[in-house]
mmCIF file of C-alpha atoms and ligand atoms in Angstrom:
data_model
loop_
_atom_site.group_PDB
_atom_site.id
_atom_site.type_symbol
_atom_site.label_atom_id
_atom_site.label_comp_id
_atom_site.label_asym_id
_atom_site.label_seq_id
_atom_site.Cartn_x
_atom_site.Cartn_y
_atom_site.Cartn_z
ATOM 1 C CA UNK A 1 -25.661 -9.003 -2.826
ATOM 2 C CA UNK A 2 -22.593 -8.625 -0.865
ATOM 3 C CA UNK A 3 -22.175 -11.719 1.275
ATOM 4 C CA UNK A 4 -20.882 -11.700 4.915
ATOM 5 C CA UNK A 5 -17.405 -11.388 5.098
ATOM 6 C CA UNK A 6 -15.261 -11.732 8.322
ATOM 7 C CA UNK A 7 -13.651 -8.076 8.321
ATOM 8 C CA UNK A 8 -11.447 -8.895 10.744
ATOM 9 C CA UNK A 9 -9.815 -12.465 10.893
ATOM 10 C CA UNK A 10 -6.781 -10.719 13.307
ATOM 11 C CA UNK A 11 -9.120 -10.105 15.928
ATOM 12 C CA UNK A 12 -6.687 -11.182 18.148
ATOM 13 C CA UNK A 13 -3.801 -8.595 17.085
ATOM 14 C CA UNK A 14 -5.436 -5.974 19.212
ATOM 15 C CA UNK A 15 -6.777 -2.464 17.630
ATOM 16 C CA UNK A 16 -6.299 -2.267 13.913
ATOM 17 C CA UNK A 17 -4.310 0.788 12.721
ATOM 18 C CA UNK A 18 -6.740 1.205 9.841
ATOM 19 C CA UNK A 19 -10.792 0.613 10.279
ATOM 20 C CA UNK A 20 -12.887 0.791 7.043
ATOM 21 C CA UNK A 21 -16.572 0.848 7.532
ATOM 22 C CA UNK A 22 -19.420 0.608 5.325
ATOM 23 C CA UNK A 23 -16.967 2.404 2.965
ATOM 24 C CA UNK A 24 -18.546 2.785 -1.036
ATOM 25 C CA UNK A 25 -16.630 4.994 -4.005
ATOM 26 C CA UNK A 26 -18.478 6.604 -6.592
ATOM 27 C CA UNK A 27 -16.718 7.859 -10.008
ATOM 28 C CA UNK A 28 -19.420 10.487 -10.913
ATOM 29 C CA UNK A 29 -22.738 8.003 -10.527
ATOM 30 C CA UNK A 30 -20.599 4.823 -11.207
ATOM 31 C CA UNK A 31 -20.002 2.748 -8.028
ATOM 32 C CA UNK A 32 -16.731 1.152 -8.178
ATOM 33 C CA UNK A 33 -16.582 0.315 -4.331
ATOM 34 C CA UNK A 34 -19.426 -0.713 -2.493
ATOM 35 C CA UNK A 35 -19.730 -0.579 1.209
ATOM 36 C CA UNK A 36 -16.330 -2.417 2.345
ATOM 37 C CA UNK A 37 -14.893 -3.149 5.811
ATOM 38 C CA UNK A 38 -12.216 -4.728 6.447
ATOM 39 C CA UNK A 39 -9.583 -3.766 9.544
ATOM 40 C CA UNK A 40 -5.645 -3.193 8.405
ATOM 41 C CA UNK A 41 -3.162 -4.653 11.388
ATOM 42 C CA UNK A 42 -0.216 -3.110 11.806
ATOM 43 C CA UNK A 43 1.629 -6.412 12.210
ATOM 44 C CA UNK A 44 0.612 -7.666 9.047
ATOM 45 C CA UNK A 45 1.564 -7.266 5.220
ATOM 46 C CA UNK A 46 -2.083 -7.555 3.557
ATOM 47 C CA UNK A 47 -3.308 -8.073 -0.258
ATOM 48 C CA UNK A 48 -5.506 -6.862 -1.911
ATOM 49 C CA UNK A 49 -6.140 -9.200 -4.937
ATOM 50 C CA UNK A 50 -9.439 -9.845 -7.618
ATOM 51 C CA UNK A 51 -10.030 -9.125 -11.499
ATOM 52 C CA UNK A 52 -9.010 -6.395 -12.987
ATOM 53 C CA UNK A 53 -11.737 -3.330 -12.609
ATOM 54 C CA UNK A 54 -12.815 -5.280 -9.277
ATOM 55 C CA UNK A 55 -11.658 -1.671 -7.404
ATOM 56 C CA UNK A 56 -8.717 -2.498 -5.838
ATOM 57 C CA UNK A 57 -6.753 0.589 -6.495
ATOM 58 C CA UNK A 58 -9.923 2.378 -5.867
ATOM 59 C CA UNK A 59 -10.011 1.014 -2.273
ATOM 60 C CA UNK A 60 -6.050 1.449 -1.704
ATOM 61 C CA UNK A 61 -6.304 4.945 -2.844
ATOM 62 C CA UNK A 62 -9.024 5.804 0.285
ATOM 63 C CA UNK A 63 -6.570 4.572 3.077
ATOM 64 C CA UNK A 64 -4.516 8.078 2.310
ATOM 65 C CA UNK A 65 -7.327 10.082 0.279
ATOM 66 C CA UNK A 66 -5.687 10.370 -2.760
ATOM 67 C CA UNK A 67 -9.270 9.739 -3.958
ATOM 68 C CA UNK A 68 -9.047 13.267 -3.745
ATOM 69 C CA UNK A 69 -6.792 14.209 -6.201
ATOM 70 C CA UNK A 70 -9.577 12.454 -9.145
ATOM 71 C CA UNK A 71 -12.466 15.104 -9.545
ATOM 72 C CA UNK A 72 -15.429 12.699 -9.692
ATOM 73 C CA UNK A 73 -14.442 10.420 -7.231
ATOM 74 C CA UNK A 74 -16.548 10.511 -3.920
ATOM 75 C CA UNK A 75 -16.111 8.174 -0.935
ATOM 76 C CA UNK A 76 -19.204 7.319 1.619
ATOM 77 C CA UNK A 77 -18.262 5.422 5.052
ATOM 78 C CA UNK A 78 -15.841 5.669 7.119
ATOM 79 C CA UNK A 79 -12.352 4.943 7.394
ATOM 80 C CA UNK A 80 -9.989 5.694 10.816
ATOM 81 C CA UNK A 81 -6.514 5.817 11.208
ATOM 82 C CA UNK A 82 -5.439 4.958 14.754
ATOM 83 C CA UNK A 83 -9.556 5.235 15.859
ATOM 84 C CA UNK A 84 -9.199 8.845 13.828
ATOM 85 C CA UNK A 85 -11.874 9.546 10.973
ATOM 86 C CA UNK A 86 -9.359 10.637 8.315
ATOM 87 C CA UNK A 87 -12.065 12.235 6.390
ATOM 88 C CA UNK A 88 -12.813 14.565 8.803
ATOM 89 C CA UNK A 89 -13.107 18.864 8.241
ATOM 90 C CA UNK A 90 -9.776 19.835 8.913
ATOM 91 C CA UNK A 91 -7.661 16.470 8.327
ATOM 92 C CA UNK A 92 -4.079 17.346 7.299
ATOM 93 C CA UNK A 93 -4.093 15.725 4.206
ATOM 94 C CA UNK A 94 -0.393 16.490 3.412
ATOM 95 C CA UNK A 95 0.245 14.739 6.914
ATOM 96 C CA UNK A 96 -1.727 12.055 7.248
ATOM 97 C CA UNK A 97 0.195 11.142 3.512
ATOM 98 C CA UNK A 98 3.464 10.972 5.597
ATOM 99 C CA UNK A 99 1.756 8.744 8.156
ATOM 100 C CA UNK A 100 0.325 6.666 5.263
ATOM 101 C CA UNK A 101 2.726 6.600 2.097
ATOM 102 C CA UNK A 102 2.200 5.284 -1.041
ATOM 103 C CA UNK A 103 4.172 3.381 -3.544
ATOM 104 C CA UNK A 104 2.854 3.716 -7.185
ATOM 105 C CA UNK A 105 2.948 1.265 -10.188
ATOM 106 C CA UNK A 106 5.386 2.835 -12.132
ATOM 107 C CA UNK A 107 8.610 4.093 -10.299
ATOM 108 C CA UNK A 108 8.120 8.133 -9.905
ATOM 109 C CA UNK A 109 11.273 9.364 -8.627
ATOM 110 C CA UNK A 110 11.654 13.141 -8.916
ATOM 111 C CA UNK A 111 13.888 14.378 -11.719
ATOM 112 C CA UNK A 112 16.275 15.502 -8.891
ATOM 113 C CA UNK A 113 19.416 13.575 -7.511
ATOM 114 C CA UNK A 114 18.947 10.356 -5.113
ATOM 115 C CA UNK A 115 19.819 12.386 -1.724
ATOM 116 C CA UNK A 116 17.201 14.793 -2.793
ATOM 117 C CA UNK A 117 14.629 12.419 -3.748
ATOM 118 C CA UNK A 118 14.762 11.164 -0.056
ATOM 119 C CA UNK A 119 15.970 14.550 1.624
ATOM 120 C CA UNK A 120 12.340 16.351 0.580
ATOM 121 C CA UNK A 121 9.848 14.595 2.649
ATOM 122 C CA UNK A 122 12.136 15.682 6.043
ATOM 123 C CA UNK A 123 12.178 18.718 4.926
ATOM 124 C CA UNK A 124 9.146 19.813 4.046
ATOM 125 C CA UNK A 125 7.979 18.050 7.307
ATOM 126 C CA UNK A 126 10.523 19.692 9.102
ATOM 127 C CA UNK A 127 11.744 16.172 10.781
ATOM 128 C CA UNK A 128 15.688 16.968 10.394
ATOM 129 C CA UNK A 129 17.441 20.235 12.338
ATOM 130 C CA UNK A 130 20.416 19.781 10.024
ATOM 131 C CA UNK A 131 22.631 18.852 7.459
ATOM 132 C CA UNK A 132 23.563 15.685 9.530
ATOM 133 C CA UNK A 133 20.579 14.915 10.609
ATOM 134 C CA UNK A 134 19.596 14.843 6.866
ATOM 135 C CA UNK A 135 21.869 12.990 5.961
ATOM 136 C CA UNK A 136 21.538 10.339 8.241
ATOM 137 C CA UNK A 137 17.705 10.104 7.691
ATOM 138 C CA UNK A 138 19.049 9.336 4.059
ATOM 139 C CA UNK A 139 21.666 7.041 4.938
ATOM 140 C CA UNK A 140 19.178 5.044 7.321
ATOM 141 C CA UNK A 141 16.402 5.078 4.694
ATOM 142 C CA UNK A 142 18.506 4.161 2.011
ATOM 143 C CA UNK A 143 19.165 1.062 4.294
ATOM 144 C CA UNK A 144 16.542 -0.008 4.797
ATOM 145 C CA UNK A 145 14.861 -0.296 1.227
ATOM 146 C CA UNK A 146 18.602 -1.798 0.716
ATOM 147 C CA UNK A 147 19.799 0.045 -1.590
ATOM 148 C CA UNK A 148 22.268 1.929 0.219
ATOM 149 C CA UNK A 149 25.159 0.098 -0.596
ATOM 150 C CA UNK A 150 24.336 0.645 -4.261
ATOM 151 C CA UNK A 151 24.159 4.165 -4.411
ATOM 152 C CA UNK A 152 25.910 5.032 -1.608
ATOM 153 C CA UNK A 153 28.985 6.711 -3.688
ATOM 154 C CA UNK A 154 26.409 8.227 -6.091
ATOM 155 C CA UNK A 155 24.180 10.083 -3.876
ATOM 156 C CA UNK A 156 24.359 13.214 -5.997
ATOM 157 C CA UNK A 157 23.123 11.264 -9.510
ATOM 158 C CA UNK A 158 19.770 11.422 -10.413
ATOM 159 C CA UNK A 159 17.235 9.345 -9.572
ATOM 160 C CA UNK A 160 15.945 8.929 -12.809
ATOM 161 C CA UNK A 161 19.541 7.134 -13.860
ATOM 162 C CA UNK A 162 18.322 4.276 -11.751
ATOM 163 C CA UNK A 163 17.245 0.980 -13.106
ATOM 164 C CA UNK A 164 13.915 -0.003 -12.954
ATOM 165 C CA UNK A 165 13.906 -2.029 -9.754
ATOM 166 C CA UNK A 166 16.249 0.727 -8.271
ATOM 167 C CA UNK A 167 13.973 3.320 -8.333
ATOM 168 C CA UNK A 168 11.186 1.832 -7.133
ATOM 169 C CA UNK A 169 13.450 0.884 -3.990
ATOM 170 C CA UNK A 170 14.124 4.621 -4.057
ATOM 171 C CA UNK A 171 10.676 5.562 -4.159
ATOM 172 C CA UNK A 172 9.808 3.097 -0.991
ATOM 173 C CA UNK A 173 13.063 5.080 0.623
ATOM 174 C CA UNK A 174 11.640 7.900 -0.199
ATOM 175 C CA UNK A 175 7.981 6.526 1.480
ATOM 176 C CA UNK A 176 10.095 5.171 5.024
ATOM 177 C CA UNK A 177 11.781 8.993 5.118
ATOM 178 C CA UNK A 178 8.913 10.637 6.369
ATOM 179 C CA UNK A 179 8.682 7.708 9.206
ATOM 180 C CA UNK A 180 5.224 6.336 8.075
ATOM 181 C CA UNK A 181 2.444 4.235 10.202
ATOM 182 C CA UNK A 182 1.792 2.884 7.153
ATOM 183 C CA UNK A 183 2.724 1.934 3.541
ATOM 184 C CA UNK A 184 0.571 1.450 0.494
ATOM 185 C CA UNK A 185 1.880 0.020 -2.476
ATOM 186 C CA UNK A 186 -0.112 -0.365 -6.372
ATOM 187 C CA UNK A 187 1.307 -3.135 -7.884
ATOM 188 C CA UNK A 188 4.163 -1.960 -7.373
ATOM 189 C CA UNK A 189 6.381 -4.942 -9.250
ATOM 190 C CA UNK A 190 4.166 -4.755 -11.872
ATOM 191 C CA UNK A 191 6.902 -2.659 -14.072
ATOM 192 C CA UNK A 192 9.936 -4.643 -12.845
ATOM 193 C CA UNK A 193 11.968 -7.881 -14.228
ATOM 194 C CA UNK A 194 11.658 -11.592 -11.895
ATOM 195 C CA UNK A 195 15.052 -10.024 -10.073
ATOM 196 C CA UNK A 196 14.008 -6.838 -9.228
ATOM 197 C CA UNK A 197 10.983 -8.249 -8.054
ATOM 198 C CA UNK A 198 12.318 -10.928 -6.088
ATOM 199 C CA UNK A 199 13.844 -8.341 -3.918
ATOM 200 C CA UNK A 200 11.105 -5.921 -3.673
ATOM 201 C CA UNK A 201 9.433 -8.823 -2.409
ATOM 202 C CA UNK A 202 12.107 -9.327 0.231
ATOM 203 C CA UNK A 203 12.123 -5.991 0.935
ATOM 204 C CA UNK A 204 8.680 -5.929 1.563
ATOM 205 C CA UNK A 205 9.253 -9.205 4.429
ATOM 206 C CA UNK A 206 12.214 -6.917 6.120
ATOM 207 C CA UNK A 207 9.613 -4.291 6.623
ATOM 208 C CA UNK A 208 6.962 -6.200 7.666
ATOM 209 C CA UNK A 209 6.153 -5.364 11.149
ATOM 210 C CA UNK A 210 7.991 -2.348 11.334
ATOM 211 C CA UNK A 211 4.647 -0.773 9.054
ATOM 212 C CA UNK A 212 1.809 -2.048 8.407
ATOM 213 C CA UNK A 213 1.789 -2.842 4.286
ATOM 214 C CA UNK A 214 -1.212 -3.149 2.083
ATOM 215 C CA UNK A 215 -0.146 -4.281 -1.472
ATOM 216 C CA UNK A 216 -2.200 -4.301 -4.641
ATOM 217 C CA UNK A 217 -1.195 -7.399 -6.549
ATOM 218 C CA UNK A 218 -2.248 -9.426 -9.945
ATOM 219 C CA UNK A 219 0.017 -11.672 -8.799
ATOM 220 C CA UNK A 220 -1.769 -14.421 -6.921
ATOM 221 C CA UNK A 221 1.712 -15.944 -6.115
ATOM 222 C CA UNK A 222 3.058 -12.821 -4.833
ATOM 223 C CA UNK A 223 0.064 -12.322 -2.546
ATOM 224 C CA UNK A 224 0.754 -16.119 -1.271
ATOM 225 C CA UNK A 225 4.552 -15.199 -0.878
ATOM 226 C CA UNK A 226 4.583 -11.631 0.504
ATOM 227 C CA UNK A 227 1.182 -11.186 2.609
ATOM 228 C CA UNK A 228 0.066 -12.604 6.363
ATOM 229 C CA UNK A 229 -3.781 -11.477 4.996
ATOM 230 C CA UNK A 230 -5.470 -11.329 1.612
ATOM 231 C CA UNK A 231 -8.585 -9.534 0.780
ATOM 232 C CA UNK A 232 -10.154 -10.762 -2.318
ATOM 233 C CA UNK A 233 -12.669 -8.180 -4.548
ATOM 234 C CA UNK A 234 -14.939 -8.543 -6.996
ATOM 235 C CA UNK A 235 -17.060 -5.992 -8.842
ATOM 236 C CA UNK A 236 -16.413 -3.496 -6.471
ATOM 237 C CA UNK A 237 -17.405 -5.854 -3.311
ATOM 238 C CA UNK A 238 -15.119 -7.559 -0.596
ATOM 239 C CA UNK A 239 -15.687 -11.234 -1.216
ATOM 240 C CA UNK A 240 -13.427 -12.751 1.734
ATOM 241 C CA UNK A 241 -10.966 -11.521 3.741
ATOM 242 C CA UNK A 242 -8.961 -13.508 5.532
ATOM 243 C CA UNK A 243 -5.537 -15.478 6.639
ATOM 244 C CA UNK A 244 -3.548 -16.026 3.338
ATOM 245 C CA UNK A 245 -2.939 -19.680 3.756
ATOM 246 C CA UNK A 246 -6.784 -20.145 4.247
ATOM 247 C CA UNK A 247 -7.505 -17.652 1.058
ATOM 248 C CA UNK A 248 -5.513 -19.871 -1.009
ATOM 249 C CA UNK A 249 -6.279 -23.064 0.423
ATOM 250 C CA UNK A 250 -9.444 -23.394 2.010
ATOM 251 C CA UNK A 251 -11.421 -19.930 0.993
ATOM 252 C CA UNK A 252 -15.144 -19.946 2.306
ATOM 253 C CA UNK A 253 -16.721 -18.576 -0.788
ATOM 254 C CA UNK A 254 -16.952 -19.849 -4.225
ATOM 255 C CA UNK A 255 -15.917 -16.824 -6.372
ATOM 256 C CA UNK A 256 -13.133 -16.769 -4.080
ATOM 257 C CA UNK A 257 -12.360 -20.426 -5.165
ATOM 258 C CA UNK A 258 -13.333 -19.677 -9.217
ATOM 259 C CA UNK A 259 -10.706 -16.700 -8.452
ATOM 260 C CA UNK A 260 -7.678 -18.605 -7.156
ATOM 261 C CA UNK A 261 -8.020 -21.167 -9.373
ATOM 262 C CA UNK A 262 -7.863 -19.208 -12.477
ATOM 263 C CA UNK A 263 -11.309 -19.276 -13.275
ATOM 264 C CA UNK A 264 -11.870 -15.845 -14.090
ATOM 265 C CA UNK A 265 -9.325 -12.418 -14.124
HETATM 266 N N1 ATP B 1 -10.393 7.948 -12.427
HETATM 267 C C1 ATP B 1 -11.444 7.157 -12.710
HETATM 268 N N2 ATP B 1 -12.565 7.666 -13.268
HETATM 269 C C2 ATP B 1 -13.628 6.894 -13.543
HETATM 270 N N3 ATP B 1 -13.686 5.562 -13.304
HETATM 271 C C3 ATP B 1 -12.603 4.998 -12.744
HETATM 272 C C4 ATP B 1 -11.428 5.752 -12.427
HETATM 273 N N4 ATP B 1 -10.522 4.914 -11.887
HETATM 274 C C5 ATP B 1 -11.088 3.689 -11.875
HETATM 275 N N5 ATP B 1 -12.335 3.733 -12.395
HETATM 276 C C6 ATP B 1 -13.271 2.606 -12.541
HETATM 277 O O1 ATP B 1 -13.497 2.037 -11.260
HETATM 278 C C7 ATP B 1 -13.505 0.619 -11.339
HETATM 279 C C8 ATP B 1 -12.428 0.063 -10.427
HETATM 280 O O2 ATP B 1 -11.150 0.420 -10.973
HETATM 281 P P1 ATP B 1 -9.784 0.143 -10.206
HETATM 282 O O3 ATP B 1 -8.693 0.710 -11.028
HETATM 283 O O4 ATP B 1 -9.915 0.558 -8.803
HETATM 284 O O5 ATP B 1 -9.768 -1.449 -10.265
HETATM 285 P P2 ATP B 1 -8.547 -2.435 -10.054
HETATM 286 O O6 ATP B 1 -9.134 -3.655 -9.425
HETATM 287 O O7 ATP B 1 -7.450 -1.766 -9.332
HETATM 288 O O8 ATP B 1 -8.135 -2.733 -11.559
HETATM 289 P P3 ATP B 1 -6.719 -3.131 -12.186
HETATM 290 O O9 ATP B 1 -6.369 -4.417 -11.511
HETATM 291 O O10 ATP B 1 -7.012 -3.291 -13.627
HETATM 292 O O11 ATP B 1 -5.772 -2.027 -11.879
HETATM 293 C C9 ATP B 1 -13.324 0.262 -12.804
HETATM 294 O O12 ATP B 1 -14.589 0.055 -13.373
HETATM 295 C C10 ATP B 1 -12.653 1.492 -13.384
HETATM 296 O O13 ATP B 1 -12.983 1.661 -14.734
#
């Protein structure tokens, strides 16, 4: 049995840009998620961390229906983006993927150069009237997933020449060019070296406030450095949620404890 969990330990930050109620996620008849709410501030960066299999991606992957892409996934609940139900008939699923990006695991640049990589989303969502306009969305995006000053002189390379940690500061470029509400990211260090992680992690503080962030992290130390709130899952539940010095130092619930202590996972 689920126990109570406080869904929203930022009641004081005002509305929450994302509301998740009573939200479950069925693979065929499997339940992976089962009836989760938890409110997403915009202020905040917030993890989501438990054992593997606990449904983390599973959860992420709801916030910008790409839930939808897996055939026998089905999600129950409901889950608003600015008070909207993003499930509704007639959601704009291609938009409300610009409003809430996504960062994946492994680095997916397109096999195209670096100023295309970022130059597609503002086109295709028609957000730049021109070539300068273009390539100042680039240039500013570029900046600020800092790595403009490494590719600056190499715009026309592909992206797929990047190292490791490059690209996946290319793909959150890519994410920011299409002027999200929201970013979520799948482990997304999980690929890189300590370095390259080190400053995805900064990145991740520079951006902080400007989106909100939900990260999916193994990494309980990564959670403790990069995130304001933690949400901790287990077999498909939300255990706690809740301020990520209190998660990791005082947490209400024993497998939360277990968890953080390296009990289990
Ligand atoms: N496409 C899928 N089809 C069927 N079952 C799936 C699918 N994706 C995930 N699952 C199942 O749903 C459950 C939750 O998986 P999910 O990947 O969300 O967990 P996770 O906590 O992110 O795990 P990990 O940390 O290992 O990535 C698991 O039992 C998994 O096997």
């Amino acid at each position: 049995m689920v126990s109570e969990v406080n869904a929203n330990p930022a009641s004081d930050q005002g509305e929450p840009k994302i509301r998740a109620t009573d939200v479950s996620v069925f693979y065929g008849e499997k339940r992976a998620i089962d009836n989760v709410s938890i409110d997403i501030h915009q202020e905040h960066v917030t993890a989501f961390i438990g054992p593997s299999g606990c449904g983390k991606s599973t959860f992420l992957r709801t916030l910008n229906r790409m839930n939808d892409t897996i055939g026998s996934a089905r999600v129950e609940g409901l889950i608003e983006l600015d008070g909207e139900d993003i499930y509704r008939s007639g959601m704009d699923v291609v938009q409300l993927r610009a409003r809430v990006g996504m960062v994946f695991q492994k680095p997916n640049p397109f096999p195209k150069s670096i100023y295309e990589n970022i130059a597609y989303g503002p086109k295709i969502h028609g957000l730049a009237q021109g070539k300068a306009e273009l390539d100042a969305i680039v240039e500013r995006s570029l900046h600020r997933a800092g790595l403009w000053d490494e590719v600056k002189d190499r715009l026309q390379d592909s992206g797929t020449a990047l190292s490791g940690g490059q690209q996946q500061r290319l793909c959150i470029a890519r994410a920011i060019a299409v002027d999200p509400e929201v970013i979520l990211m799948d482990e997304p260090c999980s690929a890189l070296d300590p370095i390259a992680t080190a400053r995805i992690e900064e990145l991740i503080d520079d951006l902080r406030g400007r989106y909100a962030i939900v990260i999916v992290t193994h990494s309980m130390q990564q959670a403790a450095r990069v995130s304001q709130r933690t949400a901790f899952f287990h077999l498909g539940h939300l255990v706690e949620y809740g301020h990520t010095s209190d998660i990791f130092t005082n947490p209400r619930e024993k497998r939360t404890q277990d968890y953080i202590t390296g009990r289990y996972g």
